Coordinates of C-alpha atoms and ligand atoms in Angstrom, one line a residue:
X21 CA 23.1 1.9 18.7
X22 CA 20.3 1.3 16.2
X23 CA 21.8 0.5 12.8
X24 CA 18.5 0.9 10.9
X25 CA 19.1 4.5 9.7
X26 CA 22.4 3.5 8.1
X27 CA 21.0 0.3 6.6
X28 CA 18.0 2.3 5.1
X29 CA 20.4 4.8 3.6
X30 CA 22.4 2.1 2.0
X31 CA 19.3 0.5 0.4
X32 CA 18.0 4.0 -0.7
X33 CA 21.4 4.5 -2.4
X34 CA 20.9 1.3 -4.5
X35 CA 22.4 -1.4 -2.3
X36 CA 20.4 -4.7 -2.1
X37 CA 21.6 -5.8 1.4
X38 CA 23.4 -4.3 4.3
X39 CA 24.6 -5.8 7.7
X40 CA 26.8 -4.9 10.6
X41 CA 29.9 -6.9 11.5
X42 CA 31.5 -7.0 15.0
X43 CA 35.2 -6.5 14.3
X44 CA 36.1 -8.4 17.5
X45 CA 35.3 -11.6 15.4
X46 CA 37.8 -10.6 12.7
X47 CA 40.9 -9.8 14.8
X48 CA 42.9 -12.7 13.1
X49 CA 42.0 -11.6 9.6
X50 CA 45.1 -10.3 7.6
X51 CA 44.8 -6.7 6.6
X52 CA 46.8 -4.1 4.6
X53 CA 48.2 -2.2 6.5
X54 CA 48.4 -4.6 9.4
X55 CA 46.9 -2.0 11.8
X56 CA 44.0 -1.2 9.5
X57 CA 41.3 -2.1 12.2
X58 CA 43.0 -0.1 15.0
X59 CA 40.4 2.3 16.5
X60 CA 37.5 0.6 14.7
X61 CA 34.9 -1.7 16.3
X62 CA 32.3 -2.3 13.6
X63 CA 32.0 -2.6 9.9
X64 CA 29.0 -1.8 7.7
X65 CA 28.9 -4.5 5.0
X66 CA 27.1 -3.5 1.8
X67 CA 26.1 -5.7 -1.1
X68 CA 24.8 -5.1 -4.6
X69 CA 23.9 -7.9 -7.0
X70 CA 25.1 -8.1 -10.6
X71 CA 21.9 -8.7 -12.6
X72 CA 21.5 -12.4 -13.5
X73 CA 21.2 -11.5 -17.2
X74 CA 24.9 -10.7 -17.3
X75 CA 25.6 -14.3 -16.3
X76 CA 23.4 -15.7 -19.1
X77 CA 26.1 -14.4 -21.5
X78 CA 28.7 -16.6 -19.8
X79 CA 29.3 -20.3 -20.7
X80 CA 32.8 -21.5 -19.7
X81 CA 34.5 -18.0 -19.9
X82 CA 33.6 -14.4 -19.0
X83 CA 32.3 -11.9 -21.6
X84 CA 32.8 -8.2 -22.1
X85 CA 29.2 -7.7 -21.2
X86 CA 29.8 -9.3 -17.8
X87 CA 33.0 -7.1 -17.4
X88 CA 30.9 -4.0 -18.0
X89 CA 28.4 -4.9 -15.3
X90 CA 31.2 -5.9 -12.9
X91 CA 32.8 -2.5 -13.3
X92 CA 29.6 -0.6 -13.0
X93 CA 28.5 -2.4 -9.8
X94 CA 32.0 -1.8 -8.3
X95 CA 31.6 1.9 -9.1
X96 CA 28.1 2.2 -7.5
X97 CA 29.3 0.3 -4.4
X98 CA 32.3 2.7 -4.0
X99 CA 29.8 5.6 -4.2
X100 CA 27.4 4.1 -1.7
X101 CA 30.4 3.5 0.7
X102 CA 31.3 7.2 0.5
X103 CA 27.7 8.2 1.4
X104 CA 27.7 5.8 4.3
X105 CA 31.0 7.1 5.5
X106 CA 29.7 10.7 5.3
X107 CA 26.6 9.7 7.2
X108 CA 28.7 8.0 10.0
X109 CA 30.8 11.2 10.3
X110 CA 27.7 13.3 10.6
X111 CA 26.6 11.0 13.4
X112 CA 29.9 11.8 15.2
X113 CA 31.7 8.6 14.3
X114 CA 34.9 7.8 12.6
X115 CA 34.6 6.1 9.1
X116 CA 36.9 4.5 6.5
X117 CA 35.4 3.2 3.2
X118 CA 37.4 0.3 1.7
X119 CA 37.6 0.1 -2.1
X120 CA 35.2 -2.4 -3.6
X121 CA 37.8 -4.1 -5.8
X122 CA 41.4 -3.1 -5.4
X123 CA 44.3 -5.5 -5.3
X124 CA 47.2 -4.0 -3.2
X125 CA 49.5 -7.0 -3.0
X126 CA 49.7 -8.4 -6.5
X127 CA 52.0 -11.2 -5.5
X128 CA 49.8 -12.7 -2.7
X129 CA 46.6 -11.2 -4.3
X130 CA 45.3 -9.3 -1.3
X131 CA 43.2 -6.2 -0.8
X132 CA 43.0 -4.0 2.3
X133 CA 40.6 -6.5 4.0
X134 CA 38.4 -9.4 2.8
X135 CA 34.9 -8.0 2.1
X136 CA 33.7 -11.7 2.2
X137 CA 34.9 -12.2 5.7
X138 CA 33.3 -9.0 6.8
X139 CA 30.0 -9.8 5.1
X140 CA 29.9 -13.3 6.6
X141 CA 30.3 -11.9 10.1
X142 CA 27.7 -9.3 9.3
X143 CA 25.2 -12.1 8.5
X144 CA 24.9 -11.4 4.8
X145 CA 25.5 -15.0 3.9
X146 CA 27.8 -18.0 4.2
X147 CA 31.1 -18.9 2.5
X148 CA 30.4 -21.5 -0.2
X149 CA 32.5 -24.2 -1.6
X150 CA 33.5 -21.8 -4.4
X151 CA 35.0 -19.6 -1.5
X152 CA 32.5 -16.8 -2.4
X153 CA 30.0 -15.2 -0.1
X154 CA 26.6 -16.8 -0.8
X155 CA 23.6 -14.6 0.0
X156 CA 20.2 -16.5 0.2
X157 CA 18.5 -14.0 -2.0
X158 CA 21.2 -13.2 -4.6
X159 CA 23.7 -16.1 -4.3
X160 CA 27.3 -15.0 -5.1
X161 CA 26.1 -12.4 -7.7
X162 CA 26.4 -10.1 -4.7
X163 CA 29.4 -7.8 -4.9
X164 CA 30.6 -6.2 -1.7
X165 CA 32.0 -3.2 -0.1
X166 CA 32.9 -2.3 3.6
X167 CA 32.9 0.8 5.7
X168 CA 34.8 0.6 9.0
X169 CA 33.5 2.6 11.9
X170 CA 33.9 3.2 15.7
X171 CA 30.1 3.8 16.2
X172 CA 28.7 1.2 18.6
X173 CA 26.2 -0.2 16.1
X174 CA 24.2 -3.3 17.0
X175 CA 25.9 -6.2 15.2
X176 CA 24.2 -8.9 13.1
X177 CA 24.9 -12.6 13.6
X178 CA 26.6 -14.9 11.1
X179 CA 24.4 -17.5 9.3
X180 CA 24.9 -21.3 8.7
X181 CA 26.4 -22.8 5.6
X182 CA 23.7 -24.1 3.3
X183 CA 25.8 -25.6 0.5
X184 CA 24.8 -29.1 1.7
X185 CA 25.6 -31.9 -0.8
X186 CA 25.7 -29.5 -3.8
X187 CA 28.8 -29.6 -6.0
X188 CA 27.7 -27.6 -9.0
X189 CA 30.5 -25.0 -8.8
X190 CA 33.2 -27.7 -8.5
X191 CA 31.7 -29.6 -11.5
X192 CA 31.6 -26.5 -13.7
X193 CA 34.9 -24.7 -12.8
X194 CA 36.9 -24.4 -16.1
X195 CA 40.1 -24.7 -14.1
X196 CA 39.1 -27.6 -11.9
X197 CA 40.0 -25.3 -9.0
X198 CA 37.3 -26.0 -6.5
X199 CA 38.1 -28.8 -4.0
X200 CA 34.4 -29.5 -3.0
X201 CA 35.1 -29.0 0.7
X202 CA 32.4 -27.8 3.1
X203 CA 33.4 -25.7 6.2
X204 CA 31.1 -24.8 9.1
X205 CA 32.1 -21.1 9.1
X206 CA 35.2 -20.3 7.0
X207 CA 38.2 -22.1 5.6
X208 CA 41.5 -21.7 7.4
X209 CA 43.2 -20.7 4.2
X210 CA 42.2 -20.1 0.6
X211 CA 44.0 -23.4 -0.3
X212 CA 41.6 -25.4 1.9
X213 CA 38.8 -24.5 -0.5
X214 CA 40.6 -24.1 -3.8
X215 CA 43.6 -25.2 -5.9
X216 CA 44.2 -21.5 -5.7
X217 CA 46.9 -21.3 -8.4
X218 CA 44.6 -23.0 -10.9
X219 CA 41.9 -20.3 -10.4
X220 CA 44.5 -17.5 -10.5
X221 CA 46.2 -18.7 -13.7
X222 CA 42.8 -19.2 -15.4
X223 CA 41.7 -15.6 -14.6
X224 CA 45.0 -13.8 -15.0
X225 CA 46.5 -15.7 -18.0
X226 CA 43.6 -17.2 -20.0
X227 CA 40.9 -14.6 -19.4
X228 CA 42.6 -11.3 -18.6
X229 CA 45.5 -11.7 -21.1
X230 CA 44.6 -14.2 -23.8
X231 CA 40.9 -13.2 -24.0
X232 CA 42.0 -9.6 -23.7
X233 CA 39.6 -8.6 -20.9
X234 CA 42.4 -6.9 -19.0
X235 CA 41.0 -7.8 -15.6
X236 CA 41.0 -11.2 -13.8
X237 CA 37.3 -12.0 -13.9
X238 CA 35.4 -15.2 -14.5
X239 CA 31.8 -15.6 -13.2
X240 CA 31.4 -19.4 -14.0
X241 CA 31.1 -20.5 -10.3
X242 CA 28.7 -17.6 -9.7
X243 CA 26.4 -18.5 -12.6
X244 CA 26.0 -22.2 -11.8
X245 CA 25.3 -21.8 -8.1
X246 CA 21.6 -22.5 -7.5
X247 CA 21.4 -19.6 -5.0
X248 CA 22.4 -17.1 -7.7
X249 CA 19.2 -17.6 -9.7
X250 CA 16.8 -14.7 -9.4
X251 CA 14.0 -15.3 -6.9
X252 CA 11.0 -13.3 -5.8
X253 CA 11.6 -11.6 -2.4
X254 CA 8.2 -12.9 -1.2
X255 CA 9.3 -16.5 -1.9
X256 CA 11.1 -16.6 1.5
X257 CA 14.6 -17.5 2.4
X258 CA 15.7 -13.9 3.0
X259 CA 13.6 -12.9 6.0
X260 CA 16.6 -12.0 8.2
X261 CA 18.8 -10.5 5.5
X262 CA 19.0 -7.0 4.0
X263 CA 17.2 -5.3 6.9
Ligands
B12_19 C1 42.5 -10.4 -4.8 C2 41.1 -10.7 -5.2 C3 40.9 -11.8 -6.1 C4 42.1 -12.7 -6.5 C5 42.3 -13.7 -5.4 C6 41.0 -14.3 -4.9 C7 40.9 -14.8 -3.5 N1 40.1 -15.8 -3.2 O1 41.5 -14.2 -2.6 C8 41.6 -13.3 -7.9 C9 42.0 -12.4 -9.0 C10 42.0 -14.7 -8.2 C11 40.1 -13.1 -7.7 C12 39.1 -13.9 -8.3 C13 37.8 -13.8 -8.1 N2 37.1 -12.8 -7.5 CO1 38.0 -11.5 -6.3 N3 38.7 -10.2 -5.1 C14 39.9 -10.0 -4.7 C15 39.9 -8.9 -3.7 C16 40.4 -7.6 -4.4 C17 40.8 -9.1 -2.4 C18 40.6 -10.5 -1.8 C19 41.5 -10.7 -0.6 O2 42.1 -9.8 -0.1 N4 41.5 -11.9 -0.1 C20 42.2 -12.2 1.1 C21 41.8 -13.6 1.7 C22 42.6 -13.8 3.0 O3 40.5 -13.6 2.0 P1 39.3 -14.4 1.3 O4 39.7 -14.7 -0.1 O5 38.0 -13.8 1.5 O6 39.4 -15.8 2.0 C23 39.5 -15.9 3.4 C24 38.4 -15.2 4.2 O7 37.2 -15.0 3.5 C25 38.2 -16.2 5.3 N5 37.4 -15.8 6.4 C26 36.1 -15.6 6.5 N6 35.8 -15.2 7.7 C27 37.0 -15.2 8.4 C28 37.3 -14.9 9.7 C29 38.7 -14.9 10.1 C30 39.0 -14.6 11.5 C31 39.7 -15.4 9.2 C32 41.1 -15.4 9.6 C33 39.3 -15.7 7.9 C34 38.0 -15.6 7.5 O8 38.3 -17.5 4.8 C35 39.3 -17.4 3.7 C36 40.6 -18.1 4.1 O9 41.2 -17.4 5.2 C37 38.4 -8.9 -3.3 C38 37.9 -7.5 -2.8 C39 38.1 -7.4 -1.3 N7 38.8 -6.4 -0.8 O10 37.7 -8.3 -0.5 C40 37.7 -9.4 -4.5 C41 36.5 -10.3 -4.3 C42 36.8 -11.3 -3.3 N8 36.4 -11.0 -5.6 C43 35.2 -11.3 -6.0 C44 34.8 -12.1 -7.1 C45 33.3 -12.2 -7.4 C46 35.8 -12.8 -7.8 C47 35.6 -13.8 -8.9 C48 34.3 -14.5 -9.1 C49 36.0 -13.1 -10.3 C50 34.8 -12.3 -10.9 N9 34.5 -11.1 -10.5 O11 34.2 -12.8 -11.8 C51 36.8 -14.7 -8.7 C52 36.4 -15.8 -7.7 C53 37.6 -16.7 -7.2 C54 37.2 -17.5 -6.0 N10 36.5 -18.6 -6.3 O12 37.6 -17.2 -4.9 C55 34.2 -10.6 -5.0 C56 33.5 -11.7 -4.1 C57 32.0 -11.4 -3.9 C58 31.3 -12.6 -3.1 N11 30.0 -12.6 -3.2 O13 32.0 -13.4 -2.5 C59 35.1 -9.6 -4.1 C60 34.7 -9.5 -2.7 C61 35.0 -8.3 -4.8 C62 33.7 -7.5 -4.5 N12 33.9 -6.2 -4.2 O14 32.6 -8.0 -4.4 N13 39.8 -12.1 -6.8
SF4_20 S1 36.5 -18.0 -10.6 FE1 36.4 -19.4 -12.4 S2 38.3 -20.5 -12.3 FE2 38.1 -19.5 -10.3 S3 37.0 -21.1 -9.0 FE3 35.4 -19.8 -9.9 S4 34.9 -21.0 -11.8 FE4 36.8 -21.7 -11.1
SF4_21 S1 27.2 -24.2 -6.4 FE1 26.5 -25.4 -4.7 S2 28.4 -26.0 -3.6 FE2 28.9 -24.3 -4.9 S3 28.7 -22.5 -3.6 FE3 26.7 -22.8 -4.7 S4 25.5 -24.0 -3.2 FE4 27.6 -24.2 -2.6

């Protein structure tokens, strides 16, 4: 089934990119609840970029200004996801919108499903050395949301990792948490890419508690990634994305 009408709707609602994931490729992915994907065959993956200006306020720690944009983009993505879910239902399909940024398991730090894994399979980008989804047009400034569906939408194909020899995120991380490891598609675990606890402690203890931001945000490994810099759409590199 042609996915163009749903992609166009997402872009009209304010999304910057949209792709379709074949859920067969994500059967091994942990979900909450475990049977979350039962009865669903595809996922609509939707991305909206935080404007680069917000990152210019960040040096080695997040700012309240970045927090504000983070919250606003999450809110817009949740609204777009509801509109896509309604459109899917009006086309006769089943739909489940997954919250943009909700932690359900606070011990293991897990949401319902990894939006990054869905976006990777939907061709929106690759998983970089900072473990984030890197889109060729917006870098990891892209925030993500997912809508599960049983409509038989034509899936998009994953893209190749383009981190190459770059190590800017590893060099800049204030927690020394990025291991500087490249993976062809995705790491087997978060620990393969990160000293996970270092990142978690930096965000939850130093930034959320001591800086008083209240939420575990950072933004440093997003800011320094060369792919996050604003680029003109006509300058190329995004031909196959965001259709
Ligand atoms: C819990 C959480 C956190 C925790 C834990 C982070 C983590 N890496 O899991 C903390 C608080 C530390 C955190 C920090 C950050 N977060 Co956070 N976080 C989440 C949240 C709510 C759930 C993540 C989750 O469930 N992970 C589960 C694990 C298993 O998945 P994963 O982390 O993606 O890693 C695996 C898969 O991607 C996988 N993979 C890819 N394809 C496939 C296929 C298969 C079959 C398998 C098995 C695996 C696999 O490889 C990895 C290892 O298995 C998501 C929202 C969401 N629902 O996705 C946002 C999210 C991941 N966070 C995000 C961001 C931006 C951040 C921060 C930069 C903070 C900030 N906003 O400034 C940092 C970055 C830290 C880092 N370098 O990873 C964005 C990422 C956007 C992007 N472009 O990648 C998300 C998607 C929120 C959003 N709506 O956009 N976060
Ligand atoms: S979110 Fe911050 S602490 Fe975590 S890996 Fe990125 S730069 Fe390092
Ligand atoms: S900063 Fe470099 S190594 Fe890190 S994610 Fe971006 S391109 Fe990859």
